XYZ file of C-alpha atoms in Angstrom:
517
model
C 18.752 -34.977 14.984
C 15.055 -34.121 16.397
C 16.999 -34.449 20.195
C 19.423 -32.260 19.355
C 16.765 -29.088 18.525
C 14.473 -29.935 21.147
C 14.784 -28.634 24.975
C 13.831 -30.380 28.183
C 11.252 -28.814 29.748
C 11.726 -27.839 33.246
C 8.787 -27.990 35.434
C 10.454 -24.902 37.722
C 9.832 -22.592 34.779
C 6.702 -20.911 33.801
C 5.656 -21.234 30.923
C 4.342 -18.578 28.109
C 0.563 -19.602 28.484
C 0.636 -19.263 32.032
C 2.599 -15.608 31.722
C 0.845 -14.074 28.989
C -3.033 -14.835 30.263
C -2.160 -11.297 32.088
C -0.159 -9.262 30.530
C -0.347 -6.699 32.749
C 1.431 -8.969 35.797
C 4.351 -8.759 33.726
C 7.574 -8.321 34.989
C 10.820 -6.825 33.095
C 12.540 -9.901 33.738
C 9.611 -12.531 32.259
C 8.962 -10.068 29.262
C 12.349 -10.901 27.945
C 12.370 -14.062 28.684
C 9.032 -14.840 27.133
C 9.299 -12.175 24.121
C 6.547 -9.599 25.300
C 6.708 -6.260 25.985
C 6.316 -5.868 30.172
C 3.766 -3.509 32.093
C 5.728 -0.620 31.998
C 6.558 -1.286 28.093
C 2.923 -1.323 27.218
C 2.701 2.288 29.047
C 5.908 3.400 26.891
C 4.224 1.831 23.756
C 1.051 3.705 23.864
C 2.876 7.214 23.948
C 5.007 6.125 21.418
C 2.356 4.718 18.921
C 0.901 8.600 19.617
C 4.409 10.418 19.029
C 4.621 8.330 15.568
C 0.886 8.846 14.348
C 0.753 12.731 15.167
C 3.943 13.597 12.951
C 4.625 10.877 10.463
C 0.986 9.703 9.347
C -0.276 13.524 8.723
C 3.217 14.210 6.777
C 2.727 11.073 4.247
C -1.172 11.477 4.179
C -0.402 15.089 2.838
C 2.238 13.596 0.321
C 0.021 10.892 -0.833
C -2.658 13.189 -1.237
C -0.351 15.593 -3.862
C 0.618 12.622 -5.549
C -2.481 11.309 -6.857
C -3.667 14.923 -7.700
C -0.325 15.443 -9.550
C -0.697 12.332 -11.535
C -4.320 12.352 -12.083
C -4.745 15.766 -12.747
C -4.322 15.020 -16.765
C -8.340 13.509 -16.370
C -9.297 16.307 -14.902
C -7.180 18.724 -17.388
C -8.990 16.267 -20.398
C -12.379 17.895 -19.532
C -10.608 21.487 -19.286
C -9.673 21.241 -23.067
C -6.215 19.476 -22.911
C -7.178 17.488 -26.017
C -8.234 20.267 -27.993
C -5.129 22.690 -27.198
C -2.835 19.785 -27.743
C -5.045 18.347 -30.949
C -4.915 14.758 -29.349
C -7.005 11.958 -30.581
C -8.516 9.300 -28.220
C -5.821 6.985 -28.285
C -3.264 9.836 -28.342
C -4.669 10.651 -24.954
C -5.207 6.953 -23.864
C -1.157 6.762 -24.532
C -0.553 9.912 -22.203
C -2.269 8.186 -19.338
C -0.936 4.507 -19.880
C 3.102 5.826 -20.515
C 3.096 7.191 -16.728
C 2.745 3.917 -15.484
C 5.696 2.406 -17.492
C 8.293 4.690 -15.858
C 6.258 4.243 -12.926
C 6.820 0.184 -13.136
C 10.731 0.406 -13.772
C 11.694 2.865 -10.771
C 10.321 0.520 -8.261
C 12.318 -2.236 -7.227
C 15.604 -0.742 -7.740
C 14.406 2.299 -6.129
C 13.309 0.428 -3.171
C 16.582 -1.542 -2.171
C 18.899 1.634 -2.936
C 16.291 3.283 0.051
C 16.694 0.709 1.764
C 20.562 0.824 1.903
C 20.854 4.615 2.015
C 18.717 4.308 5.131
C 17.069 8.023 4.876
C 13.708 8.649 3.517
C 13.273 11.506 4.460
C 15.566 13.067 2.249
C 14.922 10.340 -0.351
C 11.225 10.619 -0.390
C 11.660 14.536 -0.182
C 13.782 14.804 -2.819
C 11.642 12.941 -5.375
C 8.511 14.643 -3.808
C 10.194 17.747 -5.399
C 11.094 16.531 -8.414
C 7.779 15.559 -9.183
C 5.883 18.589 -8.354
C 8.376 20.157 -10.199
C 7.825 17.825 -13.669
C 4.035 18.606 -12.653
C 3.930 22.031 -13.154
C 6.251 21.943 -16.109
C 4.125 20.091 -17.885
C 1.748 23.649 -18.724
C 4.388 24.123 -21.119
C 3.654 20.813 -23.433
C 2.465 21.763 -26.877
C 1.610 18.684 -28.499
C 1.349 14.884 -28.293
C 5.310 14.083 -27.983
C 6.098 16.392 -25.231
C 2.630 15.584 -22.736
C 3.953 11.855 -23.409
C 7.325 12.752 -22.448
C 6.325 14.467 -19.300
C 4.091 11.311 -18.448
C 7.192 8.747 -18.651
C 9.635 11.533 -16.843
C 6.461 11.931 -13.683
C 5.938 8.006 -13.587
C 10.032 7.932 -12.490
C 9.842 10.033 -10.666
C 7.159 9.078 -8.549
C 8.243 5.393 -8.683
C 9.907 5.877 -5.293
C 7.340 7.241 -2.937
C 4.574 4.874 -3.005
C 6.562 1.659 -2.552
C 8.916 3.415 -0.310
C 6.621 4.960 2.222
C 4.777 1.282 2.755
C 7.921 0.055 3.693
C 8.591 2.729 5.662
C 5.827 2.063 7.552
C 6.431 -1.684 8.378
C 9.217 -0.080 9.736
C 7.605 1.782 12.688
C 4.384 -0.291 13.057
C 3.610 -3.879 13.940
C 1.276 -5.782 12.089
C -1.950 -5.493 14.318
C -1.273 -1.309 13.559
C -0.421 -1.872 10.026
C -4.212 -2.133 8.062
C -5.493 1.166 9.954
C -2.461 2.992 9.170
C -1.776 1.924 5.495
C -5.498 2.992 5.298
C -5.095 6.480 6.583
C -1.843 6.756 3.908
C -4.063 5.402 1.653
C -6.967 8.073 2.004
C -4.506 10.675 0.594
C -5.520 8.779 -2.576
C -9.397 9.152 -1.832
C -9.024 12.188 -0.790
C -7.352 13.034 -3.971
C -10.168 11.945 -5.999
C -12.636 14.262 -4.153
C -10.811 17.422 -3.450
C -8.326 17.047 -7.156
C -11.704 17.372 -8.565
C -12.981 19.871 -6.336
C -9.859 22.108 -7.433
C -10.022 21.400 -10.882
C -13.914 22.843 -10.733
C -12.330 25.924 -8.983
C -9.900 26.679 -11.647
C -11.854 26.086 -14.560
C -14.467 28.675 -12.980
C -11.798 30.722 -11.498
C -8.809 31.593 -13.584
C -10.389 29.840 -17.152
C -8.381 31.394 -19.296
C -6.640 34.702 -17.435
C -2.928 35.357 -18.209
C -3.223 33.974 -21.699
C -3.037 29.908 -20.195
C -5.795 27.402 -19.875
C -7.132 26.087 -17.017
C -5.811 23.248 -17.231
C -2.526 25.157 -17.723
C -3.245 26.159 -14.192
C -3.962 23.169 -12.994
C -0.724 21.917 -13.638
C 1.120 24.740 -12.116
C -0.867 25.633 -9.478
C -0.453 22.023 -7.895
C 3.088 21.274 -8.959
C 3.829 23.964 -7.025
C 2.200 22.962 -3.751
C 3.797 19.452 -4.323
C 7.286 20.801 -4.534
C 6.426 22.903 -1.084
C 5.107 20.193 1.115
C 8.575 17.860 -0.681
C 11.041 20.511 1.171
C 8.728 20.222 4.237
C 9.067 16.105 4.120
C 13.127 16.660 3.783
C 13.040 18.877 6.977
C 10.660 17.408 9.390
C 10.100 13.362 8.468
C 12.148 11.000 10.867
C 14.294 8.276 9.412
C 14.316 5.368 11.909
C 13.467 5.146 15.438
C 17.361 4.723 15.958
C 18.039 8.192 14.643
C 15.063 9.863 15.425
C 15.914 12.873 17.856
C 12.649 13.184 19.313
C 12.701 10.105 20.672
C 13.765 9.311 24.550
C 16.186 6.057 24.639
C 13.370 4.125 26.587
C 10.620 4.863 23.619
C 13.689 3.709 21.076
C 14.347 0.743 23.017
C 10.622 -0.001 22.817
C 9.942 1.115 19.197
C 12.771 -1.665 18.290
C 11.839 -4.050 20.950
C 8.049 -4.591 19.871
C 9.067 -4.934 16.087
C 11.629 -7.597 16.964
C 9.383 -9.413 19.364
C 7.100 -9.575 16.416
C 9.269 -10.665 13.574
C 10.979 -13.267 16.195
C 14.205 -11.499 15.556
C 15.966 -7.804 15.122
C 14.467 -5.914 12.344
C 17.435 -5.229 10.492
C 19.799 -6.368 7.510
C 22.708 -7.851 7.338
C 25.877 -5.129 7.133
C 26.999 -4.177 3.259
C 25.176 -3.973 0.155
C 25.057 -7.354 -0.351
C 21.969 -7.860 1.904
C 19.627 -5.886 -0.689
C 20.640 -8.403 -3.541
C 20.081 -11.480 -0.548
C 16.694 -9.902 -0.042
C 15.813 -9.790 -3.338
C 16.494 -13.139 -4.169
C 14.598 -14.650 -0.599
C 11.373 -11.937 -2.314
C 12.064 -13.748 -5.237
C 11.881 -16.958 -3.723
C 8.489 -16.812 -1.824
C 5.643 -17.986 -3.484
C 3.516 -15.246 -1.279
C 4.926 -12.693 -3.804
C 3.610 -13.665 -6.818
C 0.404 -14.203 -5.379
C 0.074 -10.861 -3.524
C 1.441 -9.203 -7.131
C -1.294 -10.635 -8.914
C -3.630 -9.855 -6.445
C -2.984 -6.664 -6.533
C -2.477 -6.333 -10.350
C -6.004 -7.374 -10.643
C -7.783 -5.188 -7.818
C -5.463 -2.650 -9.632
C -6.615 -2.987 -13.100
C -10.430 -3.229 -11.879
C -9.726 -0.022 -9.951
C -8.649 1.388 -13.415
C -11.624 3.695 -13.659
C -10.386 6.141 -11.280
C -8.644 7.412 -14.083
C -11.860 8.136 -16.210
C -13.692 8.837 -13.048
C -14.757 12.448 -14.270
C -15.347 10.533 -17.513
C -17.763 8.280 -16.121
C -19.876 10.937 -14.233
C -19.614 13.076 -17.892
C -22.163 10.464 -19.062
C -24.621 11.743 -16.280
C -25.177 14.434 -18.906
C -24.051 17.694 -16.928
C -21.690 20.433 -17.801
C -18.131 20.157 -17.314
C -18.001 21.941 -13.474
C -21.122 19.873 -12.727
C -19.129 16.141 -13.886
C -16.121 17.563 -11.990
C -18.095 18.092 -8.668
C -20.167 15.058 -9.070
C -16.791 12.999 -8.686
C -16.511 13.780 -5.011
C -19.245 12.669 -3.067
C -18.134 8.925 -3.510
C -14.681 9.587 -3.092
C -15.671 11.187 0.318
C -18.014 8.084 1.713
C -15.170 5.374 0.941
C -12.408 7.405 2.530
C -14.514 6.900 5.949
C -15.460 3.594 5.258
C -12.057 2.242 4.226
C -10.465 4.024 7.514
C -13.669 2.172 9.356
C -13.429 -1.045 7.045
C -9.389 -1.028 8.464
C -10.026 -0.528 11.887
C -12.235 -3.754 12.109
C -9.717 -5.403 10.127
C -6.734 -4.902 12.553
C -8.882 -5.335 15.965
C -10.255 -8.764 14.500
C -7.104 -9.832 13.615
C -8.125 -10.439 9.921
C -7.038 -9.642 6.532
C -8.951 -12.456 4.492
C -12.830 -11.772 4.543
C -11.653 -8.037 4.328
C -10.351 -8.641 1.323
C -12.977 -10.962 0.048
C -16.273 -9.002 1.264
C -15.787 -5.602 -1.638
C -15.234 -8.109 -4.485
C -19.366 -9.016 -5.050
C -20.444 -5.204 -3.822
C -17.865 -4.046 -6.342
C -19.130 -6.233 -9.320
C -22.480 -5.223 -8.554
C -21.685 -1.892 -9.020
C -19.896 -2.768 -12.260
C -23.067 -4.218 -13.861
C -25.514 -1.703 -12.292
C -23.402 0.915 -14.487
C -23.724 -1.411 -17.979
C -26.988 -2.144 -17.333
C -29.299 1.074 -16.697
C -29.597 4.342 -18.163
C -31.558 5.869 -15.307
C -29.420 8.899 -13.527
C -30.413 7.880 -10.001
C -28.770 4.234 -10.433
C -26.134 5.067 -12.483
C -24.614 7.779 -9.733
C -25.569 5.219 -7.214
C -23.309 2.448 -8.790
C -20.236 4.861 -8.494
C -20.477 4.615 -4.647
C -20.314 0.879 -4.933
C -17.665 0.650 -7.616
C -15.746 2.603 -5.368
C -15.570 -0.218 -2.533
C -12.571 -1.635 -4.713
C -10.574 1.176 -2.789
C -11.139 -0.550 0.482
C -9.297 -3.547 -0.347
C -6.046 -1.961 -0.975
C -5.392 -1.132 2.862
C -6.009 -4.264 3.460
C -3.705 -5.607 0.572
C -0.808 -3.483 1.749
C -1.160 -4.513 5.870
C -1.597 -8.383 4.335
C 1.897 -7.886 2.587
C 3.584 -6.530 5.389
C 2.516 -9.781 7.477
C 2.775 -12.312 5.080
C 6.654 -10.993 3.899
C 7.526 -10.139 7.372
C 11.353 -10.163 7.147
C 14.110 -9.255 6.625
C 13.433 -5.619 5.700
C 15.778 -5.775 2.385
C 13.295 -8.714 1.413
C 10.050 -6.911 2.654
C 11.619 -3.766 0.879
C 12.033 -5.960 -2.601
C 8.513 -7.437 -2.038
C 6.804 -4.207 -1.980
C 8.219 -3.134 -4.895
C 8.257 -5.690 -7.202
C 4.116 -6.147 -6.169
C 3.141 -2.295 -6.667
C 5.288 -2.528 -9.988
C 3.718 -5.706 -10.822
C 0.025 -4.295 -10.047
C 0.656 -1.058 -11.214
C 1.435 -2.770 -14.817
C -2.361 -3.242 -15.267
C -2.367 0.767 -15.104
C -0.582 0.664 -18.769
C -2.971 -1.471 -20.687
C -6.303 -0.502 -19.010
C -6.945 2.845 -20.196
C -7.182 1.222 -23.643
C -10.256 -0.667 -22.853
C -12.098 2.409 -22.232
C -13.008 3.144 -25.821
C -15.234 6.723 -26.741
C -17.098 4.057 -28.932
C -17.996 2.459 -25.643
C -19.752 5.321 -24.476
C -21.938 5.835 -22.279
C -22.051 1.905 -20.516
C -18.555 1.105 -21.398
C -19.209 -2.310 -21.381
C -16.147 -4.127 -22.822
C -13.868 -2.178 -19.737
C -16.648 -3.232 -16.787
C -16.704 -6.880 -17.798
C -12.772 -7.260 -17.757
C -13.000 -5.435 -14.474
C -14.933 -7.733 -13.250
C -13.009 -10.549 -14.626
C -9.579 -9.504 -12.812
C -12.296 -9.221 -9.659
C -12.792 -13.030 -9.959
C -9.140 -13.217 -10.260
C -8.599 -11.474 -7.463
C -10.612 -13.514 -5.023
C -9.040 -16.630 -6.481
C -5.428 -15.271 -5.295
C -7.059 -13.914 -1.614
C -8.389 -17.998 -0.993
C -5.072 -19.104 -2.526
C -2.946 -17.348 0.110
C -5.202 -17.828 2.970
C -4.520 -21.625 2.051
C -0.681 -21.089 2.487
C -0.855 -19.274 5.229
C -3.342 -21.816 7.614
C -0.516 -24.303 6.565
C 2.431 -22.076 7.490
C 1.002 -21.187 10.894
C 0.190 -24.968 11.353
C 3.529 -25.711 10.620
C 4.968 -22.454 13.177
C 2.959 -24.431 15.560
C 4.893 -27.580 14.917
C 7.549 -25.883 15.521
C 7.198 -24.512 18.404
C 6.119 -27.048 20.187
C 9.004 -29.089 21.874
C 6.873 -31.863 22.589
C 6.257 -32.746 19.062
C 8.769 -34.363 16.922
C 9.157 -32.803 13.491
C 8.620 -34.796 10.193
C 11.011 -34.883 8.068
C 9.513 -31.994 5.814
C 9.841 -29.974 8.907
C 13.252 -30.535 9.396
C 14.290 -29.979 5.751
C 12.456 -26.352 5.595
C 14.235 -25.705 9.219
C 17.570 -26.095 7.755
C 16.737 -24.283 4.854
C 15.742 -21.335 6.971
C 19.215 -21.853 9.280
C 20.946 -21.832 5.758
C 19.753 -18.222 4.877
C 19.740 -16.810 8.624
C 23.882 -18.466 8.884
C 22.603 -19.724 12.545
C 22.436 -23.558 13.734
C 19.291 -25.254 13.563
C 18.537 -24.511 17.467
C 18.552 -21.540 16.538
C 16.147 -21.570 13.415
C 13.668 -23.505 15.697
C 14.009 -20.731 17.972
C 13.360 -17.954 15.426
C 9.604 -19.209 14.902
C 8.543 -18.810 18.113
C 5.701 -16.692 18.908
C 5.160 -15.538 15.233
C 2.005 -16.147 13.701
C 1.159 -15.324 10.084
C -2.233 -13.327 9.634
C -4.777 -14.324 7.745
């Protein structure tokens, strides 16, 4: 059995290490022999990677951005008299935040395998960027505690498919050495959010207050639904599907944008034909151990990330007026988004996901008992700018997905999902923990945050562990000098078994691919 799956070698033939020391010697021919992109690919790849970042990283930056301002809007609304106009009592409001996140939770994975299928987001992620805005800015007309919980549920399913979609999305048109930077940049929509949501809310509370007979925080809700349902259209007219089908694109940058993704995943980037591949690649998600631990990973970095919601909160302890707590919310939401695009950067040109993972875990529980521990203004402001470190991380969680569930897309599709639902869970129980009793050190909320921290580190040097031993065992593999151990040989059918292709074959699809750790 080992004979039949290993070659000869032929000492006429050169081999990869003697090729690839020089990429740039390349020839057509070698490249597809040795499963690199040639000379002249490189060139192609470069204009490419520039086509792709100037039109499809701006559009779901911008979307990103609306989306966190649309769903955390309600903190800012709390401080523009929400409660009072709406006669809600702490936990009334606590329930209004949490019930967003349980709509949120079971869109996902369903969501993400019918996109999948379909095979166009950019009428699928338009379409439920307009619904949302459009929820948004209905929600001005809530009256009491029923009807702002209602609207909650109704926004978190509607903005179940975006977040989960546009990551896959992504691993659709970048390799993994792009990935970190770029789920970054989508990322700092969120950051941005957190700054300029604030910024706005500020403006409207000084601006309109309470012209036209509505509140600001009325205002808030329409004024940015309405922006959101603007830039949706936009996203429906202008966002490419696929390299495949977009126009823009010359055959020789299609042929490259698929070549480099299949060189990378050791095979085509595609499904199977039918519908039946989405259930298949929920069941191999399902199946992978890397799942669960990337879904708790990120339902702890999640839940410790929790205070974002009561971020205006937070600063309101400072002891400032309401415009003054609003505006003090940006300044740290402006220094991470540059450090998490920097932090990102590093992160794909070293090749790395682990230690950027690990490294905002102590700085972040630092700033966690800075915050319980002094009363002084100067510390207290300063331990929001390390708190918000935690946002770092989740570029770096998203990229390390994309790598570690590399294929097929219906199972990369079903992995994203089912994580972001499973870390987005946190998002329903959290906001309980902040208690008004609690005020102004919330205590009991920054010791579970750091808690899931610790928890969080544990599932980062859990994976890393897999992952050495997977790459050890790709090595194995693809070395035809070595015989393979029995254990070898039994996960080598098992992968022939799901791809329907002879063990040869299996052998064959390892080659070159290297999980990143």
């Amino acid at each position: 059995m080992e004979k039949s799956i290993q070659s000869q070698r032929d000492p006429h033939v050169i081999h990869d290490h003697e090729v690839l020391g020089n990429k740039a010697s390349i020839s057509h021919e070698e490249a597809m022999h040795f499963g690199v992109l040639s000379a002249e690919e490189l060139v192609t790849e470069k204009k490419l990677r520039r086509k792709i970042d100037l039109l499809i990283m701006p559009m779901v930056v911008l979307v990103y951005l609306m989306n966190y301002i649309d769903r955390n809007n309600y903190a800012a609304a709390r401080l523009q008299g929400l409660e009072e106009d709406l006669n809600l009592t702490p936990s009334q409001y606590q329930t209004g935040l949490s019930i967003l996140f349980v709509g949120y939770i079971l869109g996902q994975v369903p969501s993400n395998l019918i996109l999948n299928h379909l095979g166009r987001p950019s009428l699928y992620l338009g379409f439920f960027t307009v619904a949302w805005g459009t929820v948004s800015a209905l929600t001005c007309l809530v009256k009491n505690f029923g009807q702002i919980v209602a609207c909650r549920f109704i926004l978190g399913l509607v903005e179940a498919p975006f977040f989960p979609g546009v990551l896959f999305y992504l691993s659709k048109w970048y390799t993994k050495s792009e990935l970190n930077l770029r789920m970054s940049i989508f990322y700092s929509g969120s950051l941005i959010s957190g700054a300029f949501g604030n910024l706005i809310a500020a403006g409207i509370l000084n601006g309109l207050g309470h012209s036209h007979g509505l509140s600001p925080w009325q205002w808030l809700y329409i004024i940015e639904g309405a922006i959101t349902v603007f830039i949706g259209i936009l996203v429906a007219i202008i966002l490419p599907d696929f390299p495949d089908t977009w126009r823009a694109l010359s055959p020789e940058l299609k042929a490259v944008a698929n070549r480099r993704l299949a060189i990378e995943a050791a095979e085509a980037d595609v499904d199977e034909a039918g519908a039946m591949s989405q259930i298949k690649g929920f069941k191999l998600a399902m199946t992978d151990p890397n799942t669960y631990i990337l879904a708790l990973a990120y339902m702890a970095t999640t839940g410790a990330a929790g205070f974002q919601n009561f971020f205006p909160t937070l600063t309101a302890t400072l002891g400032y007026s309401r415009t003054i707590s609003l505006l003090l919310c940006a300044p740290p939401y402006i220094f991470i988004t540059f450090w998490a695009l920097a932090h990102s950067h590093f992160s794909d040109k070293l090749g790395n996901r682990f230690w950027f993972f690990m490294y905002p875990i102590p700085i972040v529980i630092l700033g966690f008992v800075v915050f319980m521990a002094t009363n002084n203004f100067g510390a207290r402001y300063f331990s929001l700018f390390l708190m918000v470190f935690i946002f770092s991380m989740n570029g770096t969680t998203y990229a390390w997905i994309a790598s570690a569930i590399p294929r097929p897309p219906a199972k990369r599709a079903a992995a994203f999902a089912f994580i972001n639902s499973i870390g987005n869970s946190a998002s329903i129980w959290t906001p309980f923990t902040y208690r008004p009793q609690d005020r102004p050190f919330y205590r009991p909320a920054l010791g579970i945050n750091i808690g899931l921290l610790l928890i969080a580190a544990g599932c980062g040097l859990l994976l890393r562990f897999i992952l050495v031993r997977r790459n050890k065992r790709l090595e194995r593999l693809e070395n035809e000098d070595v015989a393979l151990s029995e254990k070898d040989l039994a996960r080598l059918k098992k992968t022939a078994e799901i791809e329907g292709i002879d063990l040869a074959a299996a052998r064959r699809l390892q080659k070159g691919y290297r999980y990143m750790i």
